[in-house]
Tab-separated table of C-alpha atoms and ligand atoms in Angstrom:
chain	number	residue	atom	x	y	z
E	500	MET	CA	-6.687	78.174	-1.934
E	501	ASP	CA	-3.774	78.861	0.662
E	502	ALA	CA	0.182	78.440	-1.562
E	503	ILE	CA	1.792	75.487	-0.498
E	504	ASN	CA	4.980	76.858	1.638
E	505	THR	CA	7.505	74.304	-0.144
E	506	ASP	CA	10.278	75.912	2.537
E	507	ALA	CA	8.693	73.379	5.189
E	508	PRO	CA	10.695	70.563	5.934
E	509	ARG	CA	8.585	67.396	4.773
E	510	ASP	CA	7.346	65.024	7.534
E	511	ASP	CA	9.604	62.713	6.073
E	512	ASP	CA	13.109	65.138	6.322
E	513	ALA	CA	12.205	65.894	10.092
E	514	LEU	CA	12.150	61.948	10.200
E	515	GLU	CA	15.035	61.614	8.889
E	516	LYS	CA	17.091	64.461	10.359
E	517	ALA	CA	15.391	62.909	14.209
E	518	PHE	CA	16.573	59.189	12.613
E	519	GLN	CA	19.996	60.050	11.590
E	520	THR	CA	20.716	62.004	14.758
E	521	LYS	CA	19.423	58.914	17.234
E	522	VAL	CA	22.088	56.748	14.679
E	523	ASP	CA	24.796	59.265	15.684
E	524	ALA	CA	24.161	59.240	19.424
E	525	GLU	CA	24.743	55.632	18.958
E	526	THR	CA	20.882	54.747	20.388
E	527	ARG	CA	20.212	51.802	18.586
E	528	ILE	CA	16.940	51.633	16.042
E	529	GLU	CA	14.569	48.877	16.915
E	530	PRO	CA	11.698	46.825	14.472
E	531	LYS	CA	9.281	49.295	15.924
E	532	ASP	CA	11.084	52.837	14.966
E	533	TRP	CA	10.336	55.034	12.083
E	534	MET	CA	13.266	54.092	9.934
E	535	PRO	CA	14.171	55.570	5.987
E	536	GLU	CA	13.058	52.859	3.407
E	537	LYS	CA	16.399	52.865	2.064
E	538	TYR	CA	17.777	51.985	5.247
E	539	ARG	CA	15.424	49.127	5.424
E	540	HIS	CA	15.719	47.951	2.206
E	541	THR	CA	19.955	47.853	2.922
E	542	LEU	CA	19.738	46.021	5.813
E	543	ILE	CA	17.181	42.948	4.630
E	544	ARG	CA	20.166	43.156	1.679
E	545	GLN	CA	22.835	42.949	3.430
E	546	MET	CA	21.033	40.607	6.584
E	547	SER	CA	19.735	38.313	4.183
E	548	GLN	CA	22.609	37.698	1.928
E	549	HIS	CA	24.250	36.788	5.426
E	550	ALA	CA	21.633	34.382	6.438
E	551	HIS	CA	21.829	32.626	3.108
E	552	SER	CA	26.195	32.476	3.528
E	553	GLU	CA	25.774	30.554	6.562
E	554	VAL	CA	23.335	28.330	5.215
E	555	VAL	CA	24.760	27.552	1.617
E	556	GLY	CA	27.872	27.441	3.788
E	557	MET	CA	27.620	24.704	5.499
E	558	LEU	CA	27.258	22.672	1.932
E	559	PRO	CA	30.808	22.926	1.278
E	560	GLU	CA	32.044	21.584	5.603
E	561	GLY	CA	29.207	18.791	4.678
E	562	ASN	CA	30.484	17.291	1.949
E	563	TRP	CA	33.644	15.817	4.216
E	564	LEU	CA	31.111	14.855	7.479
E	565	THR	CA	31.333	10.943	5.303
E	566	ARG	CA	35.117	10.876	5.186
E	567	ALA	CA	36.474	12.865	8.198
E	568	PRO	CA	39.386	10.983	9.498
E	569	SER	CA	38.364	10.027	12.940
E	570	LEU	CA	34.718	9.626	15.076
E	571	LYS	CA	36.102	13.100	16.972
E	572	ARG	CA	36.865	15.265	13.788
E	573	LYS	CA	32.911	14.282	12.666
E	574	ALA	CA	31.509	15.192	15.425
E	575	VAL	CA	33.167	18.245	15.729
E	576	LEU	CA	32.621	18.794	12.323
E	577	MET	CA	29.253	17.948	12.653
E	578	ALA	CA	28.415	20.734	15.928
E	579	LYS	CA	29.765	23.260	13.600
E	580	ILE	CA	27.846	22.884	10.883
E	581	GLN	CA	24.913	22.795	13.175
E	582	ASP	CA	25.711	26.064	14.372
E	583	GLU	CA	26.338	27.504	11.305
E	584	GLY	CA	22.475	26.518	10.750
E	585	GLY	CA	21.605	28.148	13.631
E	586	HIS	CA	23.664	31.504	12.906
E	587	GLY	CA	21.060	31.209	9.457
E	588	LEU	CA	18.095	30.549	11.841
E	589	TYR	CA	19.338	33.585	13.715
E	590	LEU	CA	19.590	36.130	10.647
E	591	TYR	CA	16.491	34.876	9.319
E	592	SER	CA	14.272	36.135	11.733
E	593	ALA	CA	16.414	39.088	12.760
E	594	THR	CA	15.754	39.922	9.326
E	595	GLU	CA	11.974	39.135	9.414
E	596	THR	CA	11.652	42.129	11.915
E	597	LEU	CA	11.954	43.890	9.066
E	598	GLY	CA	8.684	42.889	7.198
E	599	ILE	CA	10.155	40.190	4.678
E	600	SER	CA	9.228	36.973	4.851
E	601	ARG	CA	11.301	33.997	5.403
E	602	ASP	CA	9.381	32.099	2.602
E	603	GLU	CA	10.371	35.670	0.288
E	604	MET	CA	14.132	35.172	1.265
E	605	PHE	CA	13.993	31.904	0.055
E	606	ASP	CA	12.257	32.451	-3.459
E	607	GLN	CA	15.499	34.994	-3.708
E	608	LEU	CA	18.010	32.655	-2.522
E	609	HIS	CA	16.542	30.267	-4.935
E	610	THR	CA	15.914	32.321	-7.866
E	611	GLY	CA	19.596	33.682	-7.943
E	612	LYS	CA	17.329	36.769	-7.345
E	613	ALA	CA	20.018	37.262	-3.754
E	614	LYS	CA	23.501	37.182	-3.132
E	615	TYR	CA	25.913	34.678	-0.680
E	616	SER	CA	29.023	34.884	0.111
E	617	SER	CA	31.237	34.483	-2.865
E	618	ILE	CA	33.738	31.895	-0.932
E	619	PHE	CA	31.090	29.187	-0.811
E	620	ASN	CA	31.645	28.580	-4.563
E	621	TYR	CA	34.543	27.346	-4.493
E	622	PRO	CA	35.198	22.904	-3.765
E	623	THR	CA	36.436	21.275	-0.608
E	624	LEU	CA	38.728	18.726	-2.506
E	625	SER	CA	40.404	17.762	0.997
E	626	TRP	CA	40.305	17.276	4.386
E	627	ALA	CA	42.768	19.755	4.907
E	628	ASP	CA	40.448	22.470	3.534
E	629	ILE	CA	38.061	21.724	6.654
E	630	GLY	CA	40.813	23.534	8.470
E	631	ALA	CA	41.362	25.910	6.118
E	632	ILE	CA	37.335	27.083	6.617
E	633	GLY	CA	37.372	27.306	9.865
E	634	TRP	CA	41.244	29.096	10.160
E	635	LEU	CA	40.632	31.286	7.382
E	636	VAL	CA	36.676	31.615	6.599
E	637	ASP	CA	35.456	31.717	9.784
E	638	GLY	CA	38.370	34.073	10.573
E	639	ALA	CA	37.779	36.393	7.774
E	640	ALA	CA	34.002	35.927	9.150
E	641	ILE	CA	34.734	37.031	12.640
E	642	THR	CA	36.527	40.027	11.668
E	643	ASN	CA	34.320	41.575	9.752
E	644	GLN	CA	31.438	40.633	12.306
E	645	ILE	CA	33.012	41.693	15.282
E	646	ALA	CA	32.302	45.407	14.189
E	647	LEU	CA	28.910	44.331	12.884
E	648	CYS	CA	27.996	44.006	16.761
E	649	ARG	CA	28.075	47.517	16.882
E	650	CYS	CA	25.650	47.857	13.892
E	651	SER	CA	22.392	50.736	14.334
E	652	TYR	CA	20.091	47.745	14.029
E	653	GLY	CA	19.140	46.205	17.154
E	654	PRO	CA	18.659	43.011	16.373
E	655	TYR	CA	21.358	42.259	13.928
E	656	ALA	CA	23.752	43.746	16.336
E	657	ARG	CA	22.276	41.393	18.792
E	658	ALA	CA	22.505	37.687	16.744
E	659	MET	CA	25.951	38.926	16.229
E	660	ILE	CA	26.970	38.663	19.776
E	661	LYS	CA	26.432	34.684	19.743
E	662	ILE	CA	27.186	34.264	16.415
E	663	CYS	CA	30.865	35.870	16.953
E	664	LYS	CA	31.210	33.227	19.752
E	665	GLU	CA	30.788	30.762	18.202
E	666	GLU	CA	32.887	32.049	15.029
E	667	SER	CA	35.731	31.794	17.651
E	668	PHE	CA	35.542	28.465	18.645
E	669	HIS	CA	35.240	27.562	14.338
E	670	GLN	CA	38.355	29.230	13.648
E	671	ARG	CA	40.419	28.158	16.664
E	672	GLN	CA	39.043	24.292	15.259
E	673	GLY	CA	40.031	25.013	11.676
E	674	TYR	CA	43.296	26.355	13.095
E	675	GLU	CA	43.879	23.523	15.128
E	676	ILE	CA	43.504	21.237	12.132
E	677	MET	CA	45.826	22.525	10.404
E	678	LEU	CA	48.159	22.780	13.311
E	679	THR	CA	48.216	19.091	13.687
E	680	MET	CA	48.648	18.186	9.608
E	681	ALA	CA	51.448	21.023	9.325
E	682	GLN	CA	53.411	19.086	11.893
E	683	GLY	CA	52.489	15.873	10.347
E	684	THR	CA	53.749	13.584	7.934
E	685	PRO	CA	55.186	15.693	4.586
E	686	GLU	CA	52.240	14.137	3.014
E	687	GLN	CA	50.021	15.877	5.187
E	688	LYS	CA	52.329	19.161	5.574
E	689	ALA	CA	51.661	19.348	1.679
E	690	MET	CA	47.855	19.185	1.973
E	691	ALA	CA	47.772	21.653	4.654
E	692	GLN	CA	49.869	23.540	1.986
E	693	ASP	CA	47.297	23.600	-1.192
E	694	ALA	CA	44.780	23.909	1.233
E	695	LEU	CA	46.095	28.164	2.177
E	696	ASP	CA	47.382	28.091	-1.619
E	697	ARG	CA	43.507	27.682	-2.670
E	698	TRP	CA	41.804	29.502	-0.295
E	699	TRP	CA	44.047	32.427	0.838
E	700	TRP	CA	42.653	34.899	-1.854
E	701	PRO	CA	38.795	33.864	-1.997
E	702	SER	CA	38.977	34.519	2.098
E	703	LEU	CA	40.187	37.990	0.352
E	704	MET	CA	37.243	38.460	-1.337
E	705	MET	CA	34.768	38.033	1.370
E	706	PHE	CA	35.566	41.256	2.512
E	707	GLY	CA	34.139	42.669	-0.409
E	708	PRO	CA	34.951	45.562	-2.809
E	709	ASN	CA	37.829	47.918	-2.721
E	710	ASP	CA	36.545	51.139	-0.543
E	711	SER	CA	36.610	52.854	-3.857
E	712	ASN	CA	34.613	50.363	-5.412
E	713	SER	CA	32.180	49.628	-3.040
E	714	PRO	CA	28.557	51.593	-3.786
E	715	GLN	CA	27.514	50.353	-1.003
E	716	SER	CA	29.650	51.780	1.876
E	717	ALA	CA	29.479	55.298	2.395
E	718	GLN	CA	25.472	55.457	3.517
E	719	SER	CA	26.316	52.105	4.972
E	720	MET	CA	28.563	53.884	6.992
E	721	LYS	CA	26.672	56.950	7.905
E	722	TRP	CA	24.105	54.743	8.998
E	723	LYS	CA	26.603	52.699	11.032
E	724	ILE	CA	25.445	49.348	9.955
E	725	LYS	CA	28.740	48.896	8.684
E	726	ARG	CA	31.540	50.185	11.287
E	727	GLN	CA	34.460	50.061	9.282
E	728	SER	CA	35.023	49.965	5.438
E	729	ASN	CA	35.607	46.264	3.531
E	730	ASP	CA	39.593	47.796	2.938
E	731	GLU	CA	40.112	48.139	6.632
E	732	LEU	CA	38.796	44.471	7.452
E	733	ARG	CA	40.661	42.827	5.270
E	734	GLN	CA	43.677	44.655	6.566
E	735	LYS	CA	42.891	43.369	9.603
E	736	PHE	CA	42.498	40.030	8.967
E	737	VAL	CA	45.809	39.922	6.784
E	738	ASP	CA	47.655	41.237	9.874
E	739	ALA	CA	46.430	38.742	12.029
E	740	THR	CA	46.727	36.015	9.976
E	741	VAL	CA	50.238	36.428	8.865
E	742	PRO	CA	51.918	35.188	11.947
E	743	GLN	CA	49.852	32.634	12.470
E	744	ALA	CA	50.673	31.127	8.935
E	745	GLU	CA	54.509	31.208	9.730
E	746	TYR	CA	53.631	29.645	13.189
E	747	LEU	CA	52.474	26.636	10.851
E	748	GLY	CA	55.476	27.062	9.088
E	749	LEU	CA	53.611	27.254	5.820
E	750	ARG	CA	53.506	29.554	3.352
E	751	ILE	CA	51.263	32.693	2.602
E	752	PRO	CA	50.521	32.240	-1.586
E	753	ASP	CA	51.615	36.623	-2.179
E	754	ASP	CA	54.786	37.512	-3.080
E	755	ASN	CA	54.481	41.185	-2.653
E	756	LEU	CA	53.056	40.334	1.196
E	757	LYS	CA	55.774	42.086	2.947
E	758	TRP	CA	55.772	43.968	6.515
E	759	ASN	CA	55.885	47.711	5.822
E	760	GLU	CA	57.572	49.198	8.907
E	761	GLU	CA	55.935	52.473	7.631
E	762	ARG	CA	52.549	51.440	7.972
E	763	GLY	CA	52.625	49.321	10.604
E	764	HIS	CA	50.862	47.074	8.496
E	765	TYR	CA	51.541	44.250	6.344
E	766	ASP	CA	51.162	44.947	2.216
E	767	PHE	CA	50.054	42.356	0.072
E	768	GLY	CA	49.143	41.856	-3.552
E	769	GLU	CA	46.398	42.564	-5.886
E	770	ILE	CA	43.135	40.463	-5.566
E	771	ASP	CA	42.166	38.871	-9.125
E	772	TRP	CA	38.656	40.983	-9.160
E	773	VAL	CA	37.950	39.496	-12.398
E	774	GLU	CA	37.502	35.902	-10.587
E	775	PHE	CA	35.654	37.872	-7.853
E	776	LYS	CA	33.105	39.241	-10.814
E	777	ASN	CA	32.475	35.682	-12.341
E	778	VAL	CA	31.961	34.576	-8.923
E	779	VAL	CA	29.593	36.807	-7.756
E	780	SER	CA	27.618	37.012	-10.646
E	781	GLY	CA	27.026	32.812	-10.797
E	782	ASN	CA	30.036	31.596	-12.459
E	783	GLY	CA	32.327	30.330	-10.190
E	784	LEU	CA	32.930	26.820	-9.727
E	785	CYS	CA	30.237	25.500	-7.415
E	786	ASN	CA	27.644	27.924	-8.241
E	787	ARG	CA	25.120	26.141	-9.804
E	788	GLU	CA	25.994	22.766	-7.875
E	789	ARG	CA	25.469	25.212	-4.769
E	790	LEU	CA	22.422	26.412	-5.936
E	791	LYS	CA	20.708	22.898	-6.648
E	792	ASP	CA	21.679	21.487	-3.332
E	793	ARG	CA	19.808	24.103	-1.738
E	794	VAL	CA	17.012	23.944	-3.414
E	795	ASP	CA	16.693	20.175	-3.235
E	796	ALA	CA	17.220	20.396	0.593
E	797	HIS	CA	14.435	22.998	0.841
E	798	GLU	CA	12.078	21.074	-1.538
E	799	GLY	CA	13.008	17.730	0.106
E	800	GLY	CA	12.041	19.406	3.667
E	801	LYS	CA	8.386	20.284	2.281
E	802	TRP	CA	6.962	17.066	3.781
E	803	VAL	CA	8.333	18.248	7.476
E	804	ARG	CA	7.198	22.181	7.179
E	805	ASP	CA	4.077	20.600	6.151
E	806	ALA	CA	3.653	18.131	9.026
E	807	ALA	CA	4.298	20.943	11.511
E	808	LEU	CA	1.575	23.121	10.166
E	809	ALA	CA	-0.179	20.028	10.406
E	810	TYR	CA	0.117	19.667	13.807
E	811	ALA	CA	0.245	23.220	14.525
E	812	GLU	CA	-3.339	23.622	13.094
E	813	LYS	CA	-4.606	20.156	14.924
E	814	GLN	CA	-3.478	21.482	17.895
E	815	LYS	CA	-5.016	24.960	17.372
E	816	GLN	CA	-8.611	23.048	17.081
E	817	ARG	CA	-8.255	20.962	20.272
E	818	SER	CA	-7.288	23.941	22.029
E	819	ALA	CA	-10.762	25.880	20.618
E	820	ALA	CA	-12.972	22.827	21.090
E	821	ALA	CA	-11.427	22.879	24.471
E	822	ALA	CA	-12.381	26.078	25.202
E	823	ALA	CA	-16.000	25.840	23.717
Q	976	BYC	N1	30.404	37.954	-1.924
Q	976	BYC	O1	29.391	48.217	-1.993
Q	976	BYC	P1	29.732	46.906	-1.418
Q	976	BYC	C1	30.363	32.294	7.492
Q	976	BYC	C2	28.188	42.004	-2.613
Q	976	BYC	S1	29.223	33.329	6.724
Q	976	BYC	C3	28.971	38.129	-2.571
Q	976	BYC	O2	31.220	46.590	-0.778
Q	976	BYC	P2	28.321	46.173	1.340
Q	976	BYC	C4	29.997	30.770	7.209
Q	976	BYC	C5	27.441	43.707	-2.139
Q	976	BYC	O3	26.303	42.355	-2.114
Q	976	BYC	C6	29.040	34.939	6.773
Q	976	BYC	N2	28.910	39.565	-2.774
Q	976	BYC	O4	28.497	46.036	-0.524
Q	976	BYC	C7	29.512	30.149	7.053
Q	976	BYC	C8	26.904	44.372	-3.282
Q	976	BYC	O5	25.902	43.698	-3.901
Q	976	BYC	P3	24.748	44.667	-4.000
Q	976	BYC	C9	29.148	36.028	5.618
Q	976	BYC	C10	29.315	40.075	-2.669
Q	976	BYC	O6	26.737	45.121	1.480
Q	976	BYC	C11	29.406	28.813	7.278
Q	976	BYC	C12	28.017	44.224	-3.657
Q	976	BYC	O7	28.673	43.113	-4.067
Q	976	BYC	N3	28.959	36.761	5.953
Q	976	BYC	O8	30.481	33.084	8.264
Q	976	BYC	O9	28.475	47.625	1.519
Q	976	BYC	C13	30.770	27.839	7.014
Q	976	BYC	C14	28.934	45.730	-3.584
Q	976	BYC	O10	29.690	45.550	-2.552
Q	976	BYC	C15	30.290	40.164	-1.598
Q	976	BYC	C16	28.514	38.090	6.235
Q	976	BYC	O11	27.680	38.372	4.817
Q	976	BYC	C17	31.202	38.696	-1.617
Q	976	BYC	N4	32.080	38.148	-0.855
Q	976	BYC	O12	29.663	44.931	1.327
Q	976	BYC	C18	31.931	29.231	7.718
Q	976	BYC	C19	28.490	39.482	6.527
Q	976	BYC	N5	31.244	41.294	-1.313
Q	976	BYC	O13	23.589	44.114	-3.685
Q	976	BYC	C20	32.098	30.289	7.840
Q	976	BYC	C21	27.701	40.762	6.313
Q	976	BYC	C22	30.381	41.937	-1.736
Q	976	BYC	O14	25.238	46.167	-4.169
Q	976	BYC	N6	28.068	41.389	4.780
Q	976	BYC	N7	29.101	41.747	-2.240
Q	976	BYC	O15	24.525	44.200	-5.803
Q	976	BYC	C23	28.137	42.187	5.078
Q	976	BYC	O16	29.589	42.785	5.527
Q	976	BYC	C24	28.670	43.647	3.480
Q	976	BYC	O17	27.660	43.078	2.946
Q	976	BYC	C25	30.045	42.666	3.130
Q	976	BYC	C26	29.576	43.906	1.790
Q	976	BYC	C27	31.557	43.368	3.501
Q	976	BYC	C28	29.873	41.475	2.285
């Protein structure tokens, strides 16, 4: 019997080395390329979480469609919400290239197995919240997503380019609502301040746990799925947003926020990580309501999916009959 040479690299080791060399050389990984199982799983986790966030993110804004203060505001908000639905669809399609079906992803969301961004578990109590979401939530999303345009996985990186362009319009529409309110009556300015007070900290939580507490970061950075760490991106967002709040004449609700000359960045206070954990584990203010609305919408749309399938089947039979 031949002796087994345990020093010889196993095929997987050689493939994994070649894979990492490709990633290091900034060559994009495409769906049919070999990839480590864990890379595939990490992408499915992050991309499906991202897709779910876009779709669940339509709900808090949808709450204001019937109450937008003018026809123009309603039309703009409607367009933004439709964009978010489109982002969800690009991202579900990009995730399907990794070998998971859309039905499986929906099932993971609807059964609470898959996460979506913590931010969408907070309520939208006033019209100013729509401004704050565009300004802060879309602003935080772009900060994170610009880095994702250079993700090593081709379909994700390409989807992010179009998404970022649209998010940039969303951020501006939100800021413009805040500017209008901040320059309006004292009551309107107070509404804008109240929205900033409630959305500031949850927006900072969107970037995820501190780097020292982020179990996925090291491997995702090595694989160039993530290009910048959670804390680096959070700092970038704070640095960009503080002058915008100053221009609005609004106060960011953080007594520890101050410019640090030495670091060339703003210092800011500690995030309430207990609140973050509660929201991520399903116990935020709106988790149950959001999931229920999502499941109801999916079930309510079943007749549309059935009709589309029946129509496709009819077309198939007609072309088969014509070809016979
Ligand atoms: N919320 O090791 P970490 C939008 C989870 S929507 C919930 O740092 P990672 C919009 C994390 O998944 C844009 N969960 O993880 C739509 C991980 O979970 P598991 C949403 C969070 O993946 C409508 C665990 O905590 N954007 O723009 O390296 C209207 C440990 O964290 C959160 C995206 O989804 C959170 N905030 O980094 C308006 C961006 N943070 O599975 C706007 C894509 C962390 O290990 N995602 N977790 O148990 C990412 O870039 C990364 O996944 C994260 C986290 C930066 C979020």
